[in-house]
Amino acid sequence: MKEQLDWKRRLSPAVNSIQPSSIRRFFDIASKMEDVISLGVGEPDFVTPWNIRESCVYGLEKGYTSYTANRGLPELRKEIVNKYKRQYDVTYDWETDVLVTVGVSEALDLAMRALLAPGDEVLIPEPCYVSYQATARLARGVPITVPAKIENEFRITPDELEPYVTDKTKILVIGYPNNPTGAIMSRDDLLAIAKFAEKHDLIVISDEIYSALTYTEQGPICFASLPGMKERTLVMDGFSKAYAMTGWRVGYVCGNPTLIAAMTKIHQYTMLCASIMAQMAATEALRNAEDSMKAMVKEYNRRRKLIYNGFVKMGLPCFEPKGAFYIFPDISPTGLTSEEFAEQLLEEEHVALVPGNAFGASGEGHIRCSYATAIDKISEALVRINRFVQKRM
Ligand code: PLP
């Protein structure tokens, strides 16, 4: 039926320029099928640890149901500041340098809107999380994607970024451990990026939401802890992944006070504050849930090894992910595109995963599998994927 009003013309060009995320498309199909194993959504299969949930129940019982300060509960901001001091020796002021947001999702949006003038360019290594490009576009910026290479385990280097720099480049977004590849950057890799940011006078948005899920001895590195980087870096992290708190919608951003104040203005008018219940729960997470978090990370690590060995045995080129809870095998030996692979696998073997091109053009030829699911399900999924792959090789 023809619409009476020409909505496409009336909608903002920025909104028209973005597509809905294709990640969920397969889950909508999968949800109508029986016996489907999903390696799709980037969401922990654990429920939030009990003491965190209980702190929320307690807060409700006591009648904590109001707004909070725009920037977030002081006790939560103090715990965030303590974490950065303790873990990375980075000093933030809880009153001026921290903003509690509705997930890292909101923090990304605020950062782009606070920083970008129309036409400013944002360098985004790819494959990457789907929001980076969309939030840049919605803020009237221009996302410039830079392909990272599997030969380099999807790490990005200044030499790869350099050809994309123009006099409009304003922001560099980095996200390690990476969604969808599971890549991490070494200290030396990051130091090289720091030099590059300094040379081109860029603001760095460092999405560290998977920092707790780093499976190396070296552990996570906070970009703001590198020499000279605190001033020009917005560090973002949250509770969704590390504490199995996706539904609570709480995260935070730390950075320069002038920039945080600018982001707080937007937050004040659009969100007002993150929910008080979620903030109380997040405070408890930082105070008393380290052991539960570490137990979950240990389990992800066990699954990571299983799924990596499974793909290697199948004969699909694959590098060992070192962080987050994703693996990103190369499926080109099957002769299928990533969409064909995902569609046919779902139809034939009832396994749902995400085609690599959902994370940008350079993800084509790959699939993203999340191992945030029970180990017996991962084992069964590997049997099914292997059956599917061997028919095509
Ligand atoms: N950043 C990355 C890299 C993610 O993978 C996700 C969620 O999948 C987010 C940010 C959004 O996190 P939040 O739940 O804190 O909004």
Tab-separated table of C-alpha atoms and ligand atoms in Angstrom:
chain	number	residue	atom	x	y	z
A	1	MET	CA	0.000	0.000	0.000
A	2	LYS	CA	1.347	3.406	-0.948
A	3	GLU	CA	1.933	5.658	2.047
A	4	GLN	CA	0.214	9.027	1.965
A	5	LEU	CA	3.239	10.894	3.183
A	6	ASP	CA	6.648	10.522	1.607
A	7	TRP	CA	8.371	9.412	4.792
A	8	LYS	CA	11.757	8.702	3.280
A	9	ARG	CA	11.972	12.357	2.254
A	10	ARG	CA	10.797	13.587	5.647
A	11	LEU	CA	13.200	11.527	7.713
A	12	SER	CA	16.579	12.955	8.578
A	13	PRO	CA	19.232	12.190	5.935
A	14	ALA	CA	21.472	10.933	8.747
A	15	VAL	CA	18.869	8.343	9.772
A	16	ASN	CA	18.275	7.382	6.158
A	17	SER	CA	22.005	6.813	5.778
A	18	ILE	CA	22.151	3.991	8.335
A	19	GLN	CA	20.802	0.452	8.101
A	20	PRO	CA	19.285	-1.607	10.934
A	21	SER	CA	21.905	-3.931	12.427
A	22	SER	CA	21.781	-7.257	10.624
A	23	ILE	CA	22.955	-9.158	13.714
A	24	ARG	CA	19.479	-9.880	14.929
A	25	ARG	CA	18.022	-10.958	11.573
A	26	PHE	CA	19.180	-14.547	12.009
A	27	PHE	CA	17.861	-14.743	15.549
A	28	ASP	CA	14.429	-13.721	14.439
A	29	ILE	CA	14.494	-16.630	11.962
A	30	ALA	CA	16.110	-18.970	14.511
A	31	SER	CA	13.540	-18.152	17.190
A	32	LYS	CA	10.840	-19.710	14.977
A	33	MET	CA	12.814	-22.958	14.487
A	34	GLU	CA	13.204	-25.946	16.783
A	35	ASP	CA	16.421	-27.377	18.170
A	36	VAL	CA	18.522	-24.368	17.216
A	37	ILE	CA	21.891	-23.805	18.886
A	38	SER	CA	22.738	-20.154	18.909
A	39	LEU	CA	26.325	-18.966	18.750
A	40	GLY	CA	24.936	-15.645	17.728
A	41	VAL	CA	24.177	-13.013	20.302
A	42	GLY	CA	27.005	-11.287	22.131
A	43	GLU	CA	25.434	-11.862	25.480
A	44	PRO	CA	26.619	-13.905	28.485
A	45	ASP	CA	24.592	-17.053	29.143
A	46	PHE	CA	25.082	-16.495	32.884
A	47	VAL	CA	22.590	-14.569	34.967
A	48	THR	CA	23.886	-11.607	36.950
A	49	PRO	CA	25.563	-12.854	40.168
A	50	TRP	CA	23.136	-13.036	43.097
A	51	ASN	CA	24.740	-10.424	45.348
A	52	ILE	CA	24.398	-7.872	42.530
A	53	ARG	CA	20.738	-8.721	41.995
A	54	GLU	CA	20.144	-8.657	45.743
A	55	SER	CA	21.566	-5.149	46.048
A	56	CYS	CA	18.916	-4.003	43.611
A	57	VAL	CA	16.157	-5.805	45.529
A	58	TYR	CA	17.436	-4.209	48.730
A	59	GLY	CA	17.428	-0.787	47.096
A	60	LEU	CA	13.832	-1.219	45.987
A	61	GLU	CA	12.788	-2.381	49.454
A	62	LYS	CA	14.385	0.695	50.959
A	63	GLY	CA	12.589	2.907	48.463
A	64	TYR	CA	15.514	3.992	46.303
A	65	THR	CA	13.415	4.801	43.276
A	66	SER	CA	14.389	8.385	42.458
A	67	TYR	CA	16.519	10.094	39.832
A	68	THR	CA	20.212	10.321	40.641
A	69	ALA	CA	22.730	13.071	39.861
A	70	ASN	CA	23.050	13.400	36.075
A	71	ARG	CA	26.594	12.102	36.231
A	72	GLY	CA	25.585	9.106	38.327
A	73	LEU	CA	25.612	8.024	41.980
A	74	PRO	CA	28.710	9.410	43.755
A	75	GLU	CA	29.454	6.005	45.315
A	76	LEU	CA	29.470	4.359	41.889
A	77	ARG	CA	31.699	7.045	40.400
A	78	LYS	CA	34.079	6.657	43.349
A	79	GLU	CA	34.243	2.887	42.767
A	80	ILE	CA	34.970	3.461	39.063
A	81	VAL	CA	37.784	5.848	39.931
A	82	ASN	CA	39.179	3.331	42.462
A	83	LYS	CA	39.171	0.607	39.821
A	84	TYR	CA	41.262	2.685	37.394
A	85	LYS	CA	43.730	3.645	40.113
A	86	ARG	CA	44.041	0.080	41.414
A	87	GLN	CA	44.154	-1.734	38.092
A	88	TYR	CA	45.987	0.694	35.784
A	89	ASP	CA	47.382	3.461	38.005
A	90	VAL	CA	45.290	6.016	36.106
A	91	THR	CA	43.954	8.837	38.276
A	92	TYR	CA	40.503	10.249	37.587
A	93	ASP	CA	38.510	12.716	39.649
A	94	TRP	CA	35.129	11.172	40.443
A	95	GLU	CA	33.405	14.564	40.421
A	96	THR	CA	34.605	15.817	37.037
A	97	ASP	CA	36.062	12.986	34.945
A	98	VAL	CA	33.394	10.265	35.090
A	99	LEU	CA	29.916	9.974	33.590
A	100	VAL	CA	27.670	6.968	34.247
A	101	THR	CA	25.699	6.144	31.103
A	102	VAL	CA	23.008	3.810	29.853
A	103	GLY	CA	25.571	1.282	28.685
A	104	VAL	CA	28.617	1.873	26.531
A	105	SER	CA	26.058	2.324	23.743
A	106	GLU	CA	24.998	5.679	25.151
A	107	ALA	CA	28.588	6.690	25.889
A	108	LEU	CA	29.504	6.163	22.218
A	109	ASP	CA	26.583	8.251	21.049
A	110	LEU	CA	27.369	11.078	23.486
A	111	ALA	CA	31.025	11.142	22.497
A	112	MET	CA	30.276	11.416	18.790
A	113	ARG	CA	27.683	14.121	19.363
A	114	ALA	CA	29.889	16.098	21.744
A	115	LEU	CA	32.903	16.044	19.413
A	116	LEU	CA	31.827	16.022	15.786
A	117	ALA	CA	31.009	18.940	13.530
A	118	PRO	CA	29.330	18.070	10.210
A	119	GLY	CA	31.843	16.429	7.905
A	120	ASP	CA	34.429	15.584	10.579
A	121	GLU	CA	35.949	12.183	9.992
A	122	VAL	CA	36.179	9.251	12.383
A	123	LEU	CA	38.784	6.550	11.792
A	124	ILE	CA	37.376	3.126	12.570
A	125	PRO	CA	39.427	-0.069	12.221
A	126	GLU	CA	37.217	-2.803	10.814
A	127	PRO	CA	35.758	-5.438	11.336
A	128	CYS	CA	34.220	-3.714	14.327
A	129	TYR	CA	31.224	-3.366	16.567
A	130	VAL	CA	28.211	-2.160	14.619
A	131	SER	CA	27.555	1.047	16.581
A	132	TYR	CA	30.759	2.925	15.793
A	133	GLN	CA	29.825	3.836	12.246
A	134	ALA	CA	26.151	4.422	12.994
A	135	THR	CA	26.757	6.776	15.939
A	136	ALA	CA	29.300	8.744	13.879
A	137	ARG	CA	26.799	9.143	11.041
A	138	LEU	CA	23.953	10.127	13.357
A	139	ALA	CA	26.216	12.885	14.721
A	140	ARG	CA	26.694	14.089	11.113
A	141	GLY	CA	30.262	12.790	11.049
A	142	VAL	CA	31.854	10.660	8.361
A	143	PRO	CA	33.028	7.174	9.387
A	144	ILE	CA	36.210	6.155	7.592
A	145	THR	CA	36.770	2.432	7.964
A	146	VAL	CA	40.229	0.937	7.810
A	147	PRO	CA	40.491	-2.811	7.188
A	148	ALA	CA	42.506	-4.818	9.696
A	149	LYS	CA	44.104	-7.992	8.364
A	150	ILE	CA	43.744	-11.582	9.504
A	151	GLU	CA	47.495	-12.094	8.749
A	152	ASN	CA	48.113	-9.586	11.530
A	153	GLU	CA	45.521	-11.231	13.809
A	154	PHE	CA	43.225	-8.257	13.196
A	155	ARG	CA	45.471	-5.805	15.037
A	156	ILE	CA	45.676	-2.354	13.499
A	157	THR	CA	48.925	-0.497	12.803
A	158	PRO	CA	49.749	3.191	12.176
A	159	ASP	CA	50.929	2.278	8.657
A	160	GLU	CA	47.483	0.928	7.869
A	161	LEU	CA	45.742	3.980	9.353
A	162	GLU	CA	48.040	6.625	7.864
A	163	PRO	CA	46.658	6.666	4.265
A	164	TYR	CA	43.165	7.420	5.604
A	165	VAL	CA	44.092	10.534	7.589
A	166	THR	CA	42.919	13.888	6.206
A	167	ASP	CA	42.682	17.368	7.699
A	168	LYS	CA	39.113	16.437	8.722
A	169	THR	CA	40.120	13.442	10.836
A	170	LYS	CA	39.137	14.109	14.431
A	171	ILE	CA	38.553	10.818	16.241
A	172	LEU	CA	40.110	7.361	16.229
A	173	VAL	CA	37.940	4.573	17.654
A	174	ILE	CA	39.668	1.483	18.992
A	175	GLY	CA	37.939	-1.476	20.579
A	176	TYR	CA	40.178	-4.193	22.063
A	177	PRO	CA	39.536	-6.939	22.985
A	178	ASN	CA	37.596	-6.789	19.768
A	179	ASN	CA	34.062	-7.647	18.794
A	180	PRO	CA	33.811	-9.567	16.405
A	181	THR	CA	37.364	-10.878	15.983
A	182	GLY	CA	38.542	-11.562	19.562
A	183	ALA	CA	41.770	-9.679	18.724
A	184	ILE	CA	43.774	-7.839	21.352
A	185	MET	CA	46.631	-5.364	20.998
A	186	SER	CA	49.979	-5.736	22.742
A	187	ARG	CA	51.452	-2.851	24.711
A	188	ASP	CA	53.838	-2.117	21.831
A	189	ASP	CA	50.963	-2.143	19.325
A	190	LEU	CA	49.094	0.363	21.472
A	191	LEU	CA	52.151	2.546	22.027
A	192	ALA	CA	52.481	2.833	18.241
A	193	ILE	CA	48.811	3.860	18.016
A	194	ALA	CA	49.394	6.394	20.806
A	195	LYS	CA	52.204	8.001	18.792
A	196	PHE	CA	49.959	8.085	15.748
A	197	ALA	CA	47.153	9.781	17.746
A	198	GLU	CA	49.600	12.367	19.032
A	199	LYS	CA	51.090	13.015	15.595
A	200	HIS	CA	47.650	13.714	14.090
A	201	ASP	CA	46.208	15.319	17.228
A	202	LEU	CA	43.284	12.852	17.416
A	203	ILE	CA	40.852	12.139	20.222
A	204	VAL	CA	40.839	8.394	20.929
A	205	ILE	CA	37.645	6.618	21.899
A	206	SER	CA	38.788	3.402	23.543
A	207	ASP	CA	35.899	0.955	23.942
A	208	GLU	CA	37.186	-1.352	26.670
A	209	ILE	CA	33.937	-3.172	27.384
A	210	TYR	CA	35.652	-6.579	27.023
A	211	SER	CA	38.744	-5.630	29.057
A	212	ALA	CA	37.922	-8.106	31.843
A	213	LEU	CA	37.687	-10.861	29.227
A	214	THR	CA	41.362	-10.897	28.279
A	215	TYR	CA	42.958	-14.356	28.294
A	216	THR	CA	46.635	-13.466	28.309
A	217	GLU	CA	49.119	-13.235	31.142
A	218	GLN	CA	49.720	-9.597	30.307
A	219	GLY	CA	46.019	-8.857	30.969
A	220	PRO	CA	44.119	-5.844	29.655
A	221	ILE	CA	45.786	-2.512	28.928
A	222	CYS	CA	43.869	0.706	29.436
A	223	PHE	CA	44.689	3.098	26.581
A	224	ALA	CA	44.597	6.088	28.955
A	225	SER	CA	47.416	4.498	30.994
A	226	LEU	CA	49.888	4.940	28.115
A	227	PRO	CA	52.217	7.948	28.367
A	228	GLY	CA	50.472	11.172	27.336
A	229	MET	CA	47.197	9.449	26.427
A	230	LYS	CA	44.932	10.230	29.396
A	231	GLU	CA	44.251	13.776	28.185
A	232	ARG	CA	43.120	12.743	24.689
A	233	THR	CA	41.374	9.431	25.477
A	234	LEU	CA	37.792	8.662	26.347
A	235	VAL	CA	37.807	5.293	28.095
A	236	MET	CA	34.492	3.440	27.970
A	237	ASP	CA	33.584	0.329	29.906
A	238	GLY	CA	30.475	-1.160	31.422
A	239	PHE	CA	28.876	-4.028	33.235
A	240	SER	CA	27.072	-5.870	30.415
A	241	LYS	CA	29.775	-8.373	29.512
A	242	ALA	CA	32.074	-8.786	32.520
A	243	TYR	CA	29.256	-9.063	35.074
A	244	ALA	CA	26.554	-10.603	32.861
A	245	MET	CA	24.456	-7.442	33.191
A	246	THR	CA	23.322	-6.732	29.622
A	247	GLY	CA	19.730	-6.042	30.640
A	248	TRP	CA	20.610	-3.554	33.374
A	249	ARG	CA	21.845	-0.988	30.860
A	250	VAL	CA	24.673	0.614	32.736
A	251	GLY	CA	28.148	1.676	31.665
A	252	TYR	CA	30.475	4.644	32.010
A	253	VAL	CA	32.988	6.884	30.334
A	254	CYS	CA	36.071	8.549	31.823
A	255	GLY	CA	38.033	11.383	30.288
A	256	ASN	CA	38.949	15.028	30.152
A	257	PRO	CA	36.630	17.134	32.391
A	258	THR	CA	35.664	19.615	29.646
A	259	LEU	CA	34.674	16.792	27.322
A	260	ILE	CA	32.868	14.893	30.080
A	261	ALA	CA	30.967	18.097	30.961
A	262	ALA	CA	29.942	18.482	27.310
A	263	MET	CA	28.750	14.874	27.164
A	264	THR	CA	26.915	15.359	30.467
A	265	LYS	CA	24.934	18.241	28.927
A	266	ILE	CA	23.611	15.948	26.187
A	267	HIS	CA	23.000	13.131	28.681
A	268	GLN	CA	21.130	15.565	30.943
A	269	TYR	CA	18.668	16.537	28.231
A	270	THR	CA	18.232	13.145	26.602
A	271	MET	CA	18.613	10.539	29.351
A	272	LEU	CA	18.739	12.553	32.562
A	273	CYS	CA	20.486	9.718	34.389
A	274	ALA	CA	20.970	5.962	34.295
A	275	SER	CA	18.424	4.047	36.373
A	276	ILE	CA	19.137	4.185	40.103
A	277	MET	CA	18.530	0.441	40.521
A	278	ALA	CA	21.081	-0.386	37.840
A	279	GLN	CA	23.566	2.031	39.364
A	280	MET	CA	23.196	0.478	42.811
A	281	ALA	CA	23.717	-2.957	41.310
A	282	ALA	CA	26.774	-1.719	39.383
A	283	THR	CA	28.244	-0.309	42.608
A	284	GLU	CA	27.856	-3.728	44.226
A	285	ALA	CA	29.458	-5.337	41.151
A	286	LEU	CA	32.594	-3.234	41.534
A	287	ARG	CA	32.708	-3.705	45.307
A	288	ASN	CA	31.903	-7.368	45.775
A	289	ALA	CA	31.686	-9.398	42.574
A	290	GLU	CA	35.265	-9.822	41.445
A	291	ASP	CA	35.296	-13.539	42.321
A	292	SER	CA	32.056	-14.225	40.435
A	293	MET	CA	33.356	-12.282	37.449
A	294	LYS	CA	36.622	-14.204	37.451
A	295	ALA	CA	34.765	-17.531	37.627
A	296	MET	CA	32.774	-16.569	34.511
A	297	VAL	CA	35.938	-15.484	32.696
A	298	LYS	CA	37.571	-18.830	33.581
A	299	GLU	CA	34.625	-20.650	32.043
A	300	TYR	CA	34.747	-18.500	28.862
A	301	ASN	CA	38.414	-19.338	28.575
A	302	ARG	CA	37.650	-23.092	28.727
A	303	ARG	CA	35.062	-22.667	25.960
A	304	ARG	CA	37.433	-20.504	23.929
A	305	LYS	CA	39.988	-23.312	23.761
A	306	LEU	CA	37.343	-25.875	22.794
A	307	ILE	CA	35.862	-23.789	19.990
A	308	TYR	CA	39.259	-22.726	18.640
A	309	ASN	CA	40.485	-26.336	18.464
A	310	GLY	CA	37.188	-27.337	16.847
A	311	PHE	CA	37.584	-24.858	13.987
A	312	VAL	CA	41.258	-25.710	13.499
A	313	LYS	CA	40.355	-29.416	13.192
A	314	MET	CA	37.696	-28.578	10.609
A	315	GLY	CA	40.374	-27.051	8.423
A	316	LEU	CA	39.012	-23.503	8.456
A	317	PRO	CA	41.733	-20.845	8.790
A	318	CYS	CA	41.252	-19.237	12.136
A	319	PHE	CA	43.418	-17.307	14.547
A	320	GLU	CA	43.213	-17.899	18.260
A	321	PRO	CA	41.098	-15.186	19.856
A	322	LYS	CA	42.730	-13.663	22.936
A	323	GLY	CA	39.821	-11.664	24.302
A	324	ALA	CA	36.033	-11.067	24.402
A	325	PHE	CA	33.892	-14.168	23.710
A	326	TYR	CA	33.966	-14.421	19.934
A	327	ILE	CA	35.836	-16.386	17.317
A	328	PHE	CA	35.992	-15.245	13.699
A	329	PRO	CA	36.945	-18.134	11.363
A	330	ASP	CA	37.626	-17.665	7.676
A	331	ILE	CA	35.008	-19.640	5.747
A	332	SER	CA	36.291	-18.883	2.242
A	333	PRO	CA	37.473	-22.520	1.700
A	334	THR	CA	33.776	-23.500	1.590
A	335	GLY	CA	33.242	-21.254	-1.458
A	336	LEU	CA	30.275	-19.571	0.276
A	337	THR	CA	29.796	-15.928	1.141
A	338	SER	CA	29.331	-15.252	4.829
A	339	GLU	CA	25.586	-14.669	4.366
A	340	GLU	CA	25.186	-17.891	2.373
A	341	PHE	CA	27.119	-19.790	5.010
A	342	ALA	CA	24.981	-18.414	7.846
A	343	GLU	CA	21.690	-18.990	5.996
A	344	GLN	CA	22.470	-22.515	4.809
A	345	LEU	CA	23.925	-23.574	8.153
A	346	LEU	CA	20.818	-22.389	9.949
A	347	GLU	CA	18.559	-24.171	7.494
A	348	GLU	CA	20.488	-27.457	7.317
A	349	GLU	CA	22.029	-27.831	10.745
A	350	HIS	CA	20.065	-25.445	12.945
A	351	VAL	CA	23.060	-23.470	14.166
A	352	ALA	CA	22.717	-19.684	14.301
A	353	LEU	CA	25.725	-17.409	13.984
A	354	VAL	CA	26.440	-14.005	12.484
A	355	PRO	CA	27.869	-13.460	8.987
A	356	GLY	CA	31.126	-11.517	9.143
A	357	ASN	CA	29.921	-8.797	6.775
A	358	ALA	CA	27.551	-7.583	9.529
A	359	PHE	CA	30.715	-5.997	11.000
A	360	GLY	CA	31.769	-4.198	7.836
A	361	ALA	CA	32.870	-5.121	4.349
A	362	SER	CA	36.209	-6.452	5.575
A	363	GLY	CA	34.353	-9.076	7.635
A	364	GLU	CA	33.181	-10.756	4.407
A	365	GLY	CA	34.441	-14.331	4.147
A	366	HIS	CA	34.198	-14.817	7.922
A	367	ILE	CA	31.599	-15.840	10.461
A	368	ARG	CA	31.313	-14.674	14.043
A	369	CYS	CA	30.580	-17.319	16.649
A	370	SER	CA	29.997	-16.342	20.237
A	371	TYR	CA	31.149	-18.834	22.858
A	372	ALA	CA	29.058	-17.230	25.577
A	373	THR	CA	26.960	-20.366	25.597
A	374	ALA	CA	27.089	-23.662	27.528
A	375	ILE	CA	30.020	-25.913	26.698
A	376	ASP	CA	27.872	-28.937	25.723
A	377	LYS	CA	25.986	-26.739	23.257
A	378	ILE	CA	29.274	-25.514	21.793
A	379	SER	CA	30.431	-29.143	21.387
A	380	GLU	CA	27.215	-30.088	19.589
A	381	ALA	CA	27.377	-26.958	17.406
A	382	LEU	CA	30.926	-27.882	16.372
A	383	VAL	CA	29.743	-31.349	15.274
A	384	ARG	CA	26.995	-29.766	13.182
A	385	ILE	CA	29.227	-27.070	11.660
A	386	ASN	CA	31.875	-29.673	10.836
A	387	ARG	CA	29.277	-31.834	9.022
A	388	PHE	CA	28.171	-28.768	7.056
A	389	VAL	CA	31.703	-27.640	6.203
A	390	GLN	CA	33.032	-31.073	5.138
A	391	LYS	CA	30.209	-31.372	2.548
A	392	ARG	CA	31.583	-28.230	0.904
A	393	MET	CA	35.329	-28.672	0.985
B	1	PLP	N1	30.883	-2.102	22.644
B	1	PLP	C1	31.058	-3.341	22.147
B	1	PLP	C2	32.353	-3.671	21.489
B	1	PLP	C3	30.039	-4.291	22.228
B	1	PLP	O1	30.235	-5.511	21.723
B	1	PLP	C4	28.808	-3.930	22.844
B	1	PLP	C5	27.692	-4.887	22.902
B	1	PLP	O2	27.679	-5.921	22.280
B	1	PLP	C6	28.671	-2.629	23.336
B	1	PLP	C7	29.733	-1.745	23.222
B	1	PLP	C8	27.403	-2.160	23.986
B	1	PLP	O3	27.473	-2.391	25.343
B	1	PLP	P1	26.406	-1.903	26.403
B	1	PLP	O4	25.562	-3.098	26.746
B	1	PLP	O5	27.242	-1.453	27.581
B	1	PLP	O6	25.637	-0.805	25.796
